[in-house]
mmCIF file of C-alpha atoms in Angstrom:
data_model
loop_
_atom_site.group_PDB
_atom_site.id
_atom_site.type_symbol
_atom_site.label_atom_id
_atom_site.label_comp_id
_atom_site.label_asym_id
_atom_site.label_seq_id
_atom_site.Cartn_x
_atom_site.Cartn_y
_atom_site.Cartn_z
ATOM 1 C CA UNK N 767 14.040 24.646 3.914
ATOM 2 C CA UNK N 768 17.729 25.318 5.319
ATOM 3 C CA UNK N 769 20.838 23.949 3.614
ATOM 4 C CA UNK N 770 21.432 20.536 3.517
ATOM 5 C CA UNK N 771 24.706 18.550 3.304
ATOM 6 C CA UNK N 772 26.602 15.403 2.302
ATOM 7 C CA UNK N 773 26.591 14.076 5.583
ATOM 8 C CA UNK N 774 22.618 14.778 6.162
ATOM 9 C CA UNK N 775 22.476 12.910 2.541
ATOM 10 C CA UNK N 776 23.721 9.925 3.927
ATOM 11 C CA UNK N 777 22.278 9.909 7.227
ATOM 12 C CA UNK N 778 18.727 10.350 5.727
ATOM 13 C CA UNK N 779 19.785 7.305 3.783
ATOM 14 C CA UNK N 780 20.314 5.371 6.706
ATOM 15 C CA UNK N 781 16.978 6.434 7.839
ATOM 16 C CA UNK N 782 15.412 5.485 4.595
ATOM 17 C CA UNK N 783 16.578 1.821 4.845
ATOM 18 C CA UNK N 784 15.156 1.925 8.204
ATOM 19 C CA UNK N 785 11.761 3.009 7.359
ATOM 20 C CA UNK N 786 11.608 0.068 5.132
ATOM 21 C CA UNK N 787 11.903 -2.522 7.678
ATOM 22 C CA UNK N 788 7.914 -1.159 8.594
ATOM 23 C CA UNK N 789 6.454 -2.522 5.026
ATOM 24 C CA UNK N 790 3.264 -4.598 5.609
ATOM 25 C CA UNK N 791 2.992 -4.218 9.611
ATOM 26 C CA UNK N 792 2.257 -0.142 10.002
ATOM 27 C CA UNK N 793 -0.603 0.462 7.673
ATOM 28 C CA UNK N 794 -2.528 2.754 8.137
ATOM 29 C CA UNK N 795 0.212 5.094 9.490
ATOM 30 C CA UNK N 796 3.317 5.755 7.260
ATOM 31 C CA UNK N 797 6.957 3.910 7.357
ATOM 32 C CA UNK N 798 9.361 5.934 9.124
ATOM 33 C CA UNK N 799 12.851 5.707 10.346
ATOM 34 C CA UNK N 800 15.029 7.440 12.513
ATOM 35 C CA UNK N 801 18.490 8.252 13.764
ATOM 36 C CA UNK N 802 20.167 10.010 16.064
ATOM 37 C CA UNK N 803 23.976 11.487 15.163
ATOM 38 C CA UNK N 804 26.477 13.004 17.746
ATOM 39 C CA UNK N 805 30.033 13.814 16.838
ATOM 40 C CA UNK N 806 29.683 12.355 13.320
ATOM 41 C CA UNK N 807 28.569 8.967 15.147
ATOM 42 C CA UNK N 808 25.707 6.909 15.193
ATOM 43 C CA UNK N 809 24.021 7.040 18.853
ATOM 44 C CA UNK N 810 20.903 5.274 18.091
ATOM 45 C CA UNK N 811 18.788 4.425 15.584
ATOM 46 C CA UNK N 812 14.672 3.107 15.248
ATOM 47 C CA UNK N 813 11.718 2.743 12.992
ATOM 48 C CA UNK N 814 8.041 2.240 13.422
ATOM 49 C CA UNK N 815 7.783 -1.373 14.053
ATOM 50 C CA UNK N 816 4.097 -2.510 14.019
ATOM 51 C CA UNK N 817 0.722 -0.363 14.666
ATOM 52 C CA UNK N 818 0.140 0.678 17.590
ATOM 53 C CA UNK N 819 4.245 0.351 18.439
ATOM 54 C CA UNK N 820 6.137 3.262 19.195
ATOM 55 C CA UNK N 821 7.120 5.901 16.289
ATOM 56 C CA UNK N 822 10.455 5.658 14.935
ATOM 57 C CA UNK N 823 11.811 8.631 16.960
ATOM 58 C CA UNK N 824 11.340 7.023 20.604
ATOM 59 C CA UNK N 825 12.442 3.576 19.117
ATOM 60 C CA UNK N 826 15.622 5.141 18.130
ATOM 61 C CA UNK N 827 15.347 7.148 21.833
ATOM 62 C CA UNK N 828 14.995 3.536 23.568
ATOM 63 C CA UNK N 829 17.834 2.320 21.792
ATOM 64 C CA UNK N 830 20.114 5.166 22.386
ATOM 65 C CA UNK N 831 23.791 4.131 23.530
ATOM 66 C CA UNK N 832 24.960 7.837 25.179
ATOM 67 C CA UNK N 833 23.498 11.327 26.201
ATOM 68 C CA UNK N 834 21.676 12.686 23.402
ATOM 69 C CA UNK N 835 22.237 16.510 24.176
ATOM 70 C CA UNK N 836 23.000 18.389 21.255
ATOM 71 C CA UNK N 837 23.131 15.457 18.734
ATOM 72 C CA UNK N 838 21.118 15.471 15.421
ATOM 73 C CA UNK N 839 18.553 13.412 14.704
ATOM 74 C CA UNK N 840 17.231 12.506 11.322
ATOM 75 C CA UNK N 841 13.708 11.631 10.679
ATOM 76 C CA UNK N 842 11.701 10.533 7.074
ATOM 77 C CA UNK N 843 8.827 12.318 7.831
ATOM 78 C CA UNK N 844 7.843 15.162 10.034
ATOM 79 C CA UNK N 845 7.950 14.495 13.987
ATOM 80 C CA UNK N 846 3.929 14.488 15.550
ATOM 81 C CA UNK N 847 2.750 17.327 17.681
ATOM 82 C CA UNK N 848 -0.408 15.175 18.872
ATOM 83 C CA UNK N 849 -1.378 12.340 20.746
ATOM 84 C CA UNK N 850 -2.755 9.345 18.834
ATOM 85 C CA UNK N 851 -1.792 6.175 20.007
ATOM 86 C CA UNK N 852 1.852 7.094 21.310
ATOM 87 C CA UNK N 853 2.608 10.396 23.216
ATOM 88 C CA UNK N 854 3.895 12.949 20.841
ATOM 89 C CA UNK N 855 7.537 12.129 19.308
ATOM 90 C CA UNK N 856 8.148 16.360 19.802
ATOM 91 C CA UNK N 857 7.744 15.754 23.420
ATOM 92 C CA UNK N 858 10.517 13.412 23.177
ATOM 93 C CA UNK N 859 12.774 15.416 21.077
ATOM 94 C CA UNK N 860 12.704 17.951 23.487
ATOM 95 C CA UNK N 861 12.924 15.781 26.039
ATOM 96 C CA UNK N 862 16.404 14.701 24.836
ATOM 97 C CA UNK N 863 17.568 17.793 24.420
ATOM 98 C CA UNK N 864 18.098 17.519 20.678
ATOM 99 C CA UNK N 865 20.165 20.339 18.902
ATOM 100 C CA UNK N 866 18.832 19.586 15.331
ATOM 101 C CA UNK N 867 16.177 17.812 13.384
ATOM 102 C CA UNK N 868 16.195 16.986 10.263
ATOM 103 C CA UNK N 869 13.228 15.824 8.245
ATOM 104 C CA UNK N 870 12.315 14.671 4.552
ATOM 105 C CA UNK N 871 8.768 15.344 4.619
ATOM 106 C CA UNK N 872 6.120 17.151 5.711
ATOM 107 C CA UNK N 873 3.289 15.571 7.438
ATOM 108 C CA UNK N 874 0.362 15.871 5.473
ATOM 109 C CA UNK N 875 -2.136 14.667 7.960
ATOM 110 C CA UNK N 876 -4.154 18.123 9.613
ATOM 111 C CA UNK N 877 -3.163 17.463 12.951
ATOM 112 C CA UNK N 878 0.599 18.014 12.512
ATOM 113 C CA UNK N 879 0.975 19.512 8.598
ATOM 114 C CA UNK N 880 4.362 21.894 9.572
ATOM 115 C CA UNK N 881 3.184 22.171 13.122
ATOM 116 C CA UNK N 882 5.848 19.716 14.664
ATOM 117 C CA UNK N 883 8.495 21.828 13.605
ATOM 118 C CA UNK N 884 6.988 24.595 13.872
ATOM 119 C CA UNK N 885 7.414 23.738 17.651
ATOM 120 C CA UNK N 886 10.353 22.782 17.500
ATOM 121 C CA UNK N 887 12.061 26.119 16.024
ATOM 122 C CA UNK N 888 10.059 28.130 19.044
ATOM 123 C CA UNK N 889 11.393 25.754 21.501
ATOM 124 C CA UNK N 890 15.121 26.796 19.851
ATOM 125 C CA UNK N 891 15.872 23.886 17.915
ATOM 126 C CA UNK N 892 17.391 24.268 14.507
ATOM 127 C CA UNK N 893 15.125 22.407 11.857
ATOM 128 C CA UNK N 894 16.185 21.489 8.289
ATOM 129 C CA UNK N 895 13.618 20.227 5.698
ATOM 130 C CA UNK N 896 13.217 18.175 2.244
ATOM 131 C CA UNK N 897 16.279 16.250 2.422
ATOM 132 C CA UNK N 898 15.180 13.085 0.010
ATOM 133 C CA UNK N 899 11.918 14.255 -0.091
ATOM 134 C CA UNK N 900 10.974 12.644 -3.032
ATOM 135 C CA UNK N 901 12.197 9.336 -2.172
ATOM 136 C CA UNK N 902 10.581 9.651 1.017
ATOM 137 C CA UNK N 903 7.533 10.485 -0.353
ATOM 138 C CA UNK N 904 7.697 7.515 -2.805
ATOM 139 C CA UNK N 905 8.143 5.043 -0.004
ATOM 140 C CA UNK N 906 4.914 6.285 1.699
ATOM 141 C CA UNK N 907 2.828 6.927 -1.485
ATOM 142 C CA UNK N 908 0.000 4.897 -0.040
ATOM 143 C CA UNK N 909 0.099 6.946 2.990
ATOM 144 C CA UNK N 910 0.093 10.456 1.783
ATOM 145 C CA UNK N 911 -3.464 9.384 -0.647
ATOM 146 C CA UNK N 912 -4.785 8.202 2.688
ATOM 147 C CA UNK N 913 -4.346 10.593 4.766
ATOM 148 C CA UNK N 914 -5.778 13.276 2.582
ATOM 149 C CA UNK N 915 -8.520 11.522 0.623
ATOM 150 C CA UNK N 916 -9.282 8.785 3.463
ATOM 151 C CA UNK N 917 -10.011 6.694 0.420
ATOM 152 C CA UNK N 918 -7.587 3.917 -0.289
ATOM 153 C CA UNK N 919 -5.190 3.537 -2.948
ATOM 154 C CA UNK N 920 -6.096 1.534 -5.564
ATOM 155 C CA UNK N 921 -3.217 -0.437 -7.606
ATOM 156 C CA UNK N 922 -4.135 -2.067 -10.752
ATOM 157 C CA UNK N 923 -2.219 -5.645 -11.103
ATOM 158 C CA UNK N 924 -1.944 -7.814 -13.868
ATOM 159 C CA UNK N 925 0.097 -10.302 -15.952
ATOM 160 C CA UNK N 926 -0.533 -10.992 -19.842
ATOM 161 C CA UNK N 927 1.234 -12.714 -22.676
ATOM 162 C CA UNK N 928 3.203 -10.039 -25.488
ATOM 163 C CA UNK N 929 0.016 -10.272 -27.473
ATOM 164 C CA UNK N 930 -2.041 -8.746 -24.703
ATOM 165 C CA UNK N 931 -3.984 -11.513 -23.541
ATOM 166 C CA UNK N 932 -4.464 -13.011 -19.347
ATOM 167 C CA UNK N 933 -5.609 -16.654 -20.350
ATOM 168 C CA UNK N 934 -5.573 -18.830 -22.962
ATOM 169 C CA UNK N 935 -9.489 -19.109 -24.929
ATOM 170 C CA UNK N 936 -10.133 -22.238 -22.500
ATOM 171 C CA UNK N 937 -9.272 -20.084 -19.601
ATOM 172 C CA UNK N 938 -6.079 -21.766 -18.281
ATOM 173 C CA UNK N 939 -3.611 -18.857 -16.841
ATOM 174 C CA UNK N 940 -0.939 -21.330 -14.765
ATOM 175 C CA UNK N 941 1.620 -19.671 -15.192
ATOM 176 C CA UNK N 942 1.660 -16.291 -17.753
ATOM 177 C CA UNK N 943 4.846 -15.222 -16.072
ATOM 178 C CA UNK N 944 8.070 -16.718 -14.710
ATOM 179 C CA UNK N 945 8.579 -17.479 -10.953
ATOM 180 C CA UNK N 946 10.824 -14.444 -10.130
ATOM 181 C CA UNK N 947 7.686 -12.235 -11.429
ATOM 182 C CA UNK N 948 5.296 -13.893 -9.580
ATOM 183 C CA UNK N 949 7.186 -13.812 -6.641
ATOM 184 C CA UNK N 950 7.773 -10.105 -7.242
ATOM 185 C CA UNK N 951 3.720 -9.734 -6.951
ATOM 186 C CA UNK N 952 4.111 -11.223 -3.731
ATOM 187 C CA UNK N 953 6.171 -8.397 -2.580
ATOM 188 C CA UNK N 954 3.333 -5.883 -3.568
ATOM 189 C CA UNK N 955 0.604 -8.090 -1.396
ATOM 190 C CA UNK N 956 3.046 -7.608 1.392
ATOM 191 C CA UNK N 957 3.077 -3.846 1.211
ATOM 192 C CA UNK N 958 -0.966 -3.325 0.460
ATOM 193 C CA UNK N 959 -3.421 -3.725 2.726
ATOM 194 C CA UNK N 960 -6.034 -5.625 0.897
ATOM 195 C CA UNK N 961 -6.466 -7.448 -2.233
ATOM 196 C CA UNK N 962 -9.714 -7.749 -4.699
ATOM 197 C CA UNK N 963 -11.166 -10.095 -7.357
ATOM 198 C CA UNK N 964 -14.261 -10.085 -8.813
ATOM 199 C CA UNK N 965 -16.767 -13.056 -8.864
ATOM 200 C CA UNK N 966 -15.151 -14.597 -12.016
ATOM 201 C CA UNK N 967 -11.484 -15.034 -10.866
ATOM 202 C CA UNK N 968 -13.126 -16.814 -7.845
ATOM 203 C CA UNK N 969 -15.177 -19.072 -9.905
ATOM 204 C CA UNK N 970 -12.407 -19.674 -12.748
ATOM 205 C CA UNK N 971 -8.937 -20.362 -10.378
ATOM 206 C CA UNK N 972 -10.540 -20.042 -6.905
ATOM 207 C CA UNK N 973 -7.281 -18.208 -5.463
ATOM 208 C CA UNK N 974 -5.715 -18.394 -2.000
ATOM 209 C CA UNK N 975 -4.726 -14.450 -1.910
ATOM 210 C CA UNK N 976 -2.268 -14.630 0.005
ATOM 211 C CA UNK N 977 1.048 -13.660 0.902
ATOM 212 C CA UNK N 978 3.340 -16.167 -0.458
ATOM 213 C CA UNK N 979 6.906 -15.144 0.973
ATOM 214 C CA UNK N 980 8.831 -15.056 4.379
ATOM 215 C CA UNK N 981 7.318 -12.704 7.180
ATOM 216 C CA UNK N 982 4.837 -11.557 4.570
ATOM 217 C CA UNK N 983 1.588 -10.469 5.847
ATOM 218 C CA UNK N 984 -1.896 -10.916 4.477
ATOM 219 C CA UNK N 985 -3.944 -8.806 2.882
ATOM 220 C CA UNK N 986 -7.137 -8.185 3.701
ATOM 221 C CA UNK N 987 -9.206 -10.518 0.998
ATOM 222 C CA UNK N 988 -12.034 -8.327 -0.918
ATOM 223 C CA UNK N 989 -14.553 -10.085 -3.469
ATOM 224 C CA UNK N 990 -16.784 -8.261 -5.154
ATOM 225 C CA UNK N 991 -19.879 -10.738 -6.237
ATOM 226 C CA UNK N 992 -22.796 -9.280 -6.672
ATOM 227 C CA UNK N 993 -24.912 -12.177 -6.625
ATOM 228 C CA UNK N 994 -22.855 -14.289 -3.750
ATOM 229 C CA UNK N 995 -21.836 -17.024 -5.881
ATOM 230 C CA UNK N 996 -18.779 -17.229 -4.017
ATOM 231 C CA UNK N 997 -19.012 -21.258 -3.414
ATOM 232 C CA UNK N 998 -18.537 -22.302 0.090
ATOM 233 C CA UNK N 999 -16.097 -24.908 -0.417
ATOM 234 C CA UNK N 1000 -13.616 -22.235 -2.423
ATOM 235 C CA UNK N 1001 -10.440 -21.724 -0.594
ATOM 236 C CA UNK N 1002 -11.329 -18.272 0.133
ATOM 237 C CA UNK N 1003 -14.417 -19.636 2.388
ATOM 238 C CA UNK N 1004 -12.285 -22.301 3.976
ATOM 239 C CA UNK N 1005 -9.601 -20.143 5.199
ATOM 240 C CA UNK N 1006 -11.888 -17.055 6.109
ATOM 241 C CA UNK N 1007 -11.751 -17.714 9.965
ATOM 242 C CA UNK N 1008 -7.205 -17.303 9.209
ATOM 243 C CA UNK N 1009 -7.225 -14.658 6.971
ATOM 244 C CA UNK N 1010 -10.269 -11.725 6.796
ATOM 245 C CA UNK N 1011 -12.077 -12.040 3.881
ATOM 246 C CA UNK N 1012 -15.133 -9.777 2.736
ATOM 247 C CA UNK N 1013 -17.515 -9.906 0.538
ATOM 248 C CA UNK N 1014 -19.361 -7.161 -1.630
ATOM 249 C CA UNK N 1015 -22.579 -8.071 -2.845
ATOM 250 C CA UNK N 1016 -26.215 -6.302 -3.825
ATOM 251 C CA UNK N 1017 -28.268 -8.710 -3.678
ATOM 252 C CA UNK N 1018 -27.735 -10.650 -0.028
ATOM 253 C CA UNK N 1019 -29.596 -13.865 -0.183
ATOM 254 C CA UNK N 1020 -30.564 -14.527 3.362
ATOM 255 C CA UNK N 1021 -29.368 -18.040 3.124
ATOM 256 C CA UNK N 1022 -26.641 -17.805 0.985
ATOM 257 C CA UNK N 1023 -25.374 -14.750 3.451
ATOM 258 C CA UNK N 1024 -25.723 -16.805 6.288
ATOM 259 C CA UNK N 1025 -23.723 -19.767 5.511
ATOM 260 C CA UNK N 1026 -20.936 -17.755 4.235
ATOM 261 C CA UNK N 1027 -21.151 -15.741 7.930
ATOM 262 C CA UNK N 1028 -21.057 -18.874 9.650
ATOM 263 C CA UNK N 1029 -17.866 -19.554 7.815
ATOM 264 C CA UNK N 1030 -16.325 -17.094 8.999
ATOM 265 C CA UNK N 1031 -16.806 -14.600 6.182
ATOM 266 C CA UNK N 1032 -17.862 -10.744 6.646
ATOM 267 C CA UNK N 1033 -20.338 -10.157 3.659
ATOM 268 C CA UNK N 1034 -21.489 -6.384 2.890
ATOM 269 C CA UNK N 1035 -24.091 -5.971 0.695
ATOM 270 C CA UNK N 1036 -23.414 -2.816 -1.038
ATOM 271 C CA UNK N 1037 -25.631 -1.948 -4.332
ATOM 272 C CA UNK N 1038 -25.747 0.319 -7.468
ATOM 273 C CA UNK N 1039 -28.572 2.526 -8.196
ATOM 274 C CA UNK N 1040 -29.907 -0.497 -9.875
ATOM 275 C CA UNK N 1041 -29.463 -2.753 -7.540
ATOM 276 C CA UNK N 1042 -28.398 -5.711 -9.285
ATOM 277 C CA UNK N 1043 -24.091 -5.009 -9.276
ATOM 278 C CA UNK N 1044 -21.872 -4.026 -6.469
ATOM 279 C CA UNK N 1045 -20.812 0.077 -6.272
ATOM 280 C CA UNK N 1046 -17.382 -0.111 -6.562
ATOM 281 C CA UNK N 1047 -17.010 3.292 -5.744
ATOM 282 C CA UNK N 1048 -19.236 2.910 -2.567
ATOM 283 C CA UNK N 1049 -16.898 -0.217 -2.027
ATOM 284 C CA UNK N 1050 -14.001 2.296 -1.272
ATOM 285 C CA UNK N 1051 -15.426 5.011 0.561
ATOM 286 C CA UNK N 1052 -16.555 2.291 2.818
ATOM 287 C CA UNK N 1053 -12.913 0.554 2.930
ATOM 288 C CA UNK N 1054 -11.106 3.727 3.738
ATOM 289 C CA UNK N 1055 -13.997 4.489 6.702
ATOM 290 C CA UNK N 1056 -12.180 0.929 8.061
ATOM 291 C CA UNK N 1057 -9.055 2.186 7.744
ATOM 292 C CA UNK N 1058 -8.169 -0.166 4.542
ATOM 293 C CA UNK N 1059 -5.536 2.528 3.341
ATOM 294 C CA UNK N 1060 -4.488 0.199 0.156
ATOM 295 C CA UNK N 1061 -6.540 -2.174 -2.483
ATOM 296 C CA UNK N 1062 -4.710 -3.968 -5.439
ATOM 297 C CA UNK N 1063 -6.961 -4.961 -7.852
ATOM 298 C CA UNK N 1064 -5.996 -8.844 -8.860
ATOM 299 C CA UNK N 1065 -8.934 -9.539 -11.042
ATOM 300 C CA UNK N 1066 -9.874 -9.941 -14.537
ATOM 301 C CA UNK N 1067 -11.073 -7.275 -17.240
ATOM 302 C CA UNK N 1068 -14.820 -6.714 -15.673
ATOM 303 C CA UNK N 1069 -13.402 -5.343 -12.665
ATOM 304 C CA UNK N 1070 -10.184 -3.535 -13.744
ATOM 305 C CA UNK N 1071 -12.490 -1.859 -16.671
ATOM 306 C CA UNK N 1072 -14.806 -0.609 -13.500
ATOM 307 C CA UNK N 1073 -12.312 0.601 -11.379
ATOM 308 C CA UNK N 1074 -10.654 2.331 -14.587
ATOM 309 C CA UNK N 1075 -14.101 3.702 -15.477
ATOM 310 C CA UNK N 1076 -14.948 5.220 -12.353
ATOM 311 C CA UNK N 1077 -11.372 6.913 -11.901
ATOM 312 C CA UNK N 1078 -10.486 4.472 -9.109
ATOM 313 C CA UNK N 1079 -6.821 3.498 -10.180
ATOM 314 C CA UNK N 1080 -4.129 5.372 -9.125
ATOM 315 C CA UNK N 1081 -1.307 3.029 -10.421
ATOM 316 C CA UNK N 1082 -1.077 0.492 -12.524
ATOM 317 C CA UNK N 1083 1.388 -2.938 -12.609
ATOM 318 C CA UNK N 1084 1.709 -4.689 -15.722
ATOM 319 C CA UNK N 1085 3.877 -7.955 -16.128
ATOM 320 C CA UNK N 1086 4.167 -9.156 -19.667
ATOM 321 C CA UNK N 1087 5.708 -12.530 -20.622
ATOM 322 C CA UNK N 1088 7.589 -13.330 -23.831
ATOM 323 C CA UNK N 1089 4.636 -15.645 -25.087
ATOM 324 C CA UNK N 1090 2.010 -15.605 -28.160
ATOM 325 C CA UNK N 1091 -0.838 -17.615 -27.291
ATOM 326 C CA UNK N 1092 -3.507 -15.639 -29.482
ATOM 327 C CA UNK N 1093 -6.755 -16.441 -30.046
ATOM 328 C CA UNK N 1094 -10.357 -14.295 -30.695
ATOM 329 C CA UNK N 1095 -11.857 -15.418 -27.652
ATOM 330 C CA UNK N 1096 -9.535 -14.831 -24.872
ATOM 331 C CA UNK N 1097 -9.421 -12.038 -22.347
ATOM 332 C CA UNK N 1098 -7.532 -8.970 -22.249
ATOM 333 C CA UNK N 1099 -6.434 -7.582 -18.512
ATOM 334 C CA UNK N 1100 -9.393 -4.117 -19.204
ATOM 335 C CA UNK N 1101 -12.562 -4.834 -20.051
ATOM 336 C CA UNK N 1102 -15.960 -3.048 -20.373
ATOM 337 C CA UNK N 1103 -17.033 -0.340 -22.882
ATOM 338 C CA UNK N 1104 -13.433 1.081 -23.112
ATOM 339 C CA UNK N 1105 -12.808 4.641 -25.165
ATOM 340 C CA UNK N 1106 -14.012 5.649 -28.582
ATOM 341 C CA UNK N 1107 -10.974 7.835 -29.455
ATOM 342 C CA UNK N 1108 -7.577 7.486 -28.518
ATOM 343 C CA UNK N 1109 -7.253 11.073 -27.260
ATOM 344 C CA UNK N 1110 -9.679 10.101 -24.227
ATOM 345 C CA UNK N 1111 -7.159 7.028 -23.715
ATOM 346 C CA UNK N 1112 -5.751 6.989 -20.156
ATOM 347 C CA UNK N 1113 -1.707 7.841 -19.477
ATOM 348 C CA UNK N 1114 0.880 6.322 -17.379
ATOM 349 C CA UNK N 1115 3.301 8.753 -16.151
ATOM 350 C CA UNK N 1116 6.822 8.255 -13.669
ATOM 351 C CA UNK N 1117 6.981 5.070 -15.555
ATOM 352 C CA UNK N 1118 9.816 2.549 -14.532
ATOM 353 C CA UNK N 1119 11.079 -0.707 -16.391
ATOM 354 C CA UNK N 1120 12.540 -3.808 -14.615
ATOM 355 C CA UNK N 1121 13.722 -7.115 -16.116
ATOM 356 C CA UNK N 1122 12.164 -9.753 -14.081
ATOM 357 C CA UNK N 1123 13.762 -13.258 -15.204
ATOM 358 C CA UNK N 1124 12.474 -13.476 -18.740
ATOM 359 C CA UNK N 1125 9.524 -10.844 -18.305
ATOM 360 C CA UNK N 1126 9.009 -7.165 -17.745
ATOM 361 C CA UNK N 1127 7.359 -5.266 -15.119
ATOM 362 C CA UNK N 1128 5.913 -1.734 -16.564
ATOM 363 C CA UNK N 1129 5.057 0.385 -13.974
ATOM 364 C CA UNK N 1130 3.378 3.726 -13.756
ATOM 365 C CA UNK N 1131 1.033 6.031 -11.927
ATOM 366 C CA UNK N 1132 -2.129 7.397 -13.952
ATOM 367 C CA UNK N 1133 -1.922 10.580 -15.136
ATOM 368 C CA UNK N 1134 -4.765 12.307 -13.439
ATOM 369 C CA UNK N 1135 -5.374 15.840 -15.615
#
């Protein structure tokens, strides 16, 4: 890494904010921004728009206003050495006749992992490295699990009253949390690719699942229901031929599997070693394999203790409301065996704290030793 200044500070900044403008329409490739500087000046700017679109660097090419010979340009992540779906953005950097790159991160995916650069310095270009690196890695978390694991990452959502409880003993659970919460947990469907319940969400508030909030995109909707109880008059069902929705099952009734086909559903029957629940874990390997490159876990107890059990969670969203509701009999957001000592308990780390109305996000990564 070479010396970095104020001024590539601020225009990795700038490149930051443009990056952002990707969230929800790039998965599975990462958000990245771009601009080009000449004389202190803004030339050009770009980000990837949309899968499939053209990489931030040839966006901010296209929309270049002068002669780019000599200028900077400053990239989030790493420029690409190979061809994918677009022509190599090195190509076009040399093209150009850039005099300087600088980049936040490294690509971690094989094909380019240092080797963009590395072409880059033979071809005589001076290249600077790790200039808001961790902020740029932060924005494309989700991408840097994928790309290396080709497993998606899994965050754990879920709102419950101060005394630790997701539904009143009857069940009811409209509303736990305050509008500017809930609207915040629209946000996070817009930035993941897919979103999971289990059987008994379905059955006890049959959800929508969707993405609630201007140019928001939909998730991917995942149920995991073992037995396909899934009723085909749910709104999930109704809606399946708008927004994808699969099912995970073991046991596929022939009939049952049918009718929720002809709906418009994709049901995947995907059993345990004893055949009668679904295998989570099998559930992800075969999401990642269709490039699913996110999951956020919206259900209850049975399936966030699962994921938790199997090591599935990688981060963990908890929204607690000012509210007492008690009672013996009503659910907490983890359920299943849990831990027998609290040394075993699992451990949030890179936690963060935000005020949302009258509730509180908590927000942390788990602690993987």
């Amino acid at each position: 890494m070479a010396d970095m200044t104020t001024t590539d500070l601020n225009y990795m900044r700038r490149a930051l904010e443009l990056a952002k403008r990707g969230v929800g329409h790039v998965s599975p490739n990462p958000m990245v921004g771009a601009v080009i500087v000449k004389d202190d000046r803004i030339i050009g700017e770009g980000w990837h728009e949309h899968i499939g679109g053209l990489h931030a660097e040839r966006n901010a090419f296209k929309n270049c206003t002068e002669d780019c010979t000599g200028a900077t340009i400053y990239v989030t992540l790493e420029p690409c050495c190979h061809w994918g779906r677009t022509p190599p953005c090195t190509e076009a950097i040399l093209e150009h006749k850039i005099g300087r790159v600088v980049v936040a991160c490294l690509d971690p995916n094989p094909l380019v992992a240092g080797k963009g650069l590395q072409i880059l310095r033979e071809a005589g270009i001076a290249c600077v490295s790790g200039v808001l690196e961790e902020e740029c890695h932060a924005l494309n978390e989700v991408f840097f699990h994928y790309i290396t694991t080709k497993t998606p990452y899994v965050v754990m959502k879920y709102a419950m009253t101060l005394d630790g409880r997701i539904a009143a003993y009857t069940g009811d659970s409209k509303w736990i949390t305050g509008e500017t919460a809930r609207q915040h947990a629209h946000q996070t469907r817009r930035q993941l690719s897919a979103i999971m319940v289990g059987i008994g969400t379905v059955l006890a508030d049959d959800p929508m699942l969707n993405c609630r909030i201007e140019s928001g995109v939909d998730p991917i909707r995942l149920v995991c229901d073992s037995n396909l109880r899934t009723p085909l008059n749910s709104q999930l069902v109704r809606t399946a031929r708008d927004i994808p929705t699969w099912i995970f099952c073991a046991n596929a009734d022939i009939q049952r599997k049918a009718a929720l086909e002809e709906a418009g559903v994709q049901v995947i029957p995907l059993p345990d070693e004893s055949g009668t629940h679904v295998d989570l874990r099998a559930v992800m390997d075969y999401l990642g394999g269709e490039q699913v490159d996110s999951v956020l876990l919206e259900g209850g107890g049975t399936l966030n203790g699962e994921a938790l059990r199997l090591g599935l969670v990688h981060k963990v969203q908890a929204y607690i409301s000012p509210k007492l509701i008690g009672g013996a009999d009503a659910h907490g957001p983890v359920g299943g065996a849990g831990i027998a000592k609290m040394a075993d308990a699992l451990t949030l780390e890179h936690i963060t704290l935000t005020r949302l109305g009258e509730d509180l996000l908590i927000e942390g990564r788990i602690r993987k030793d």
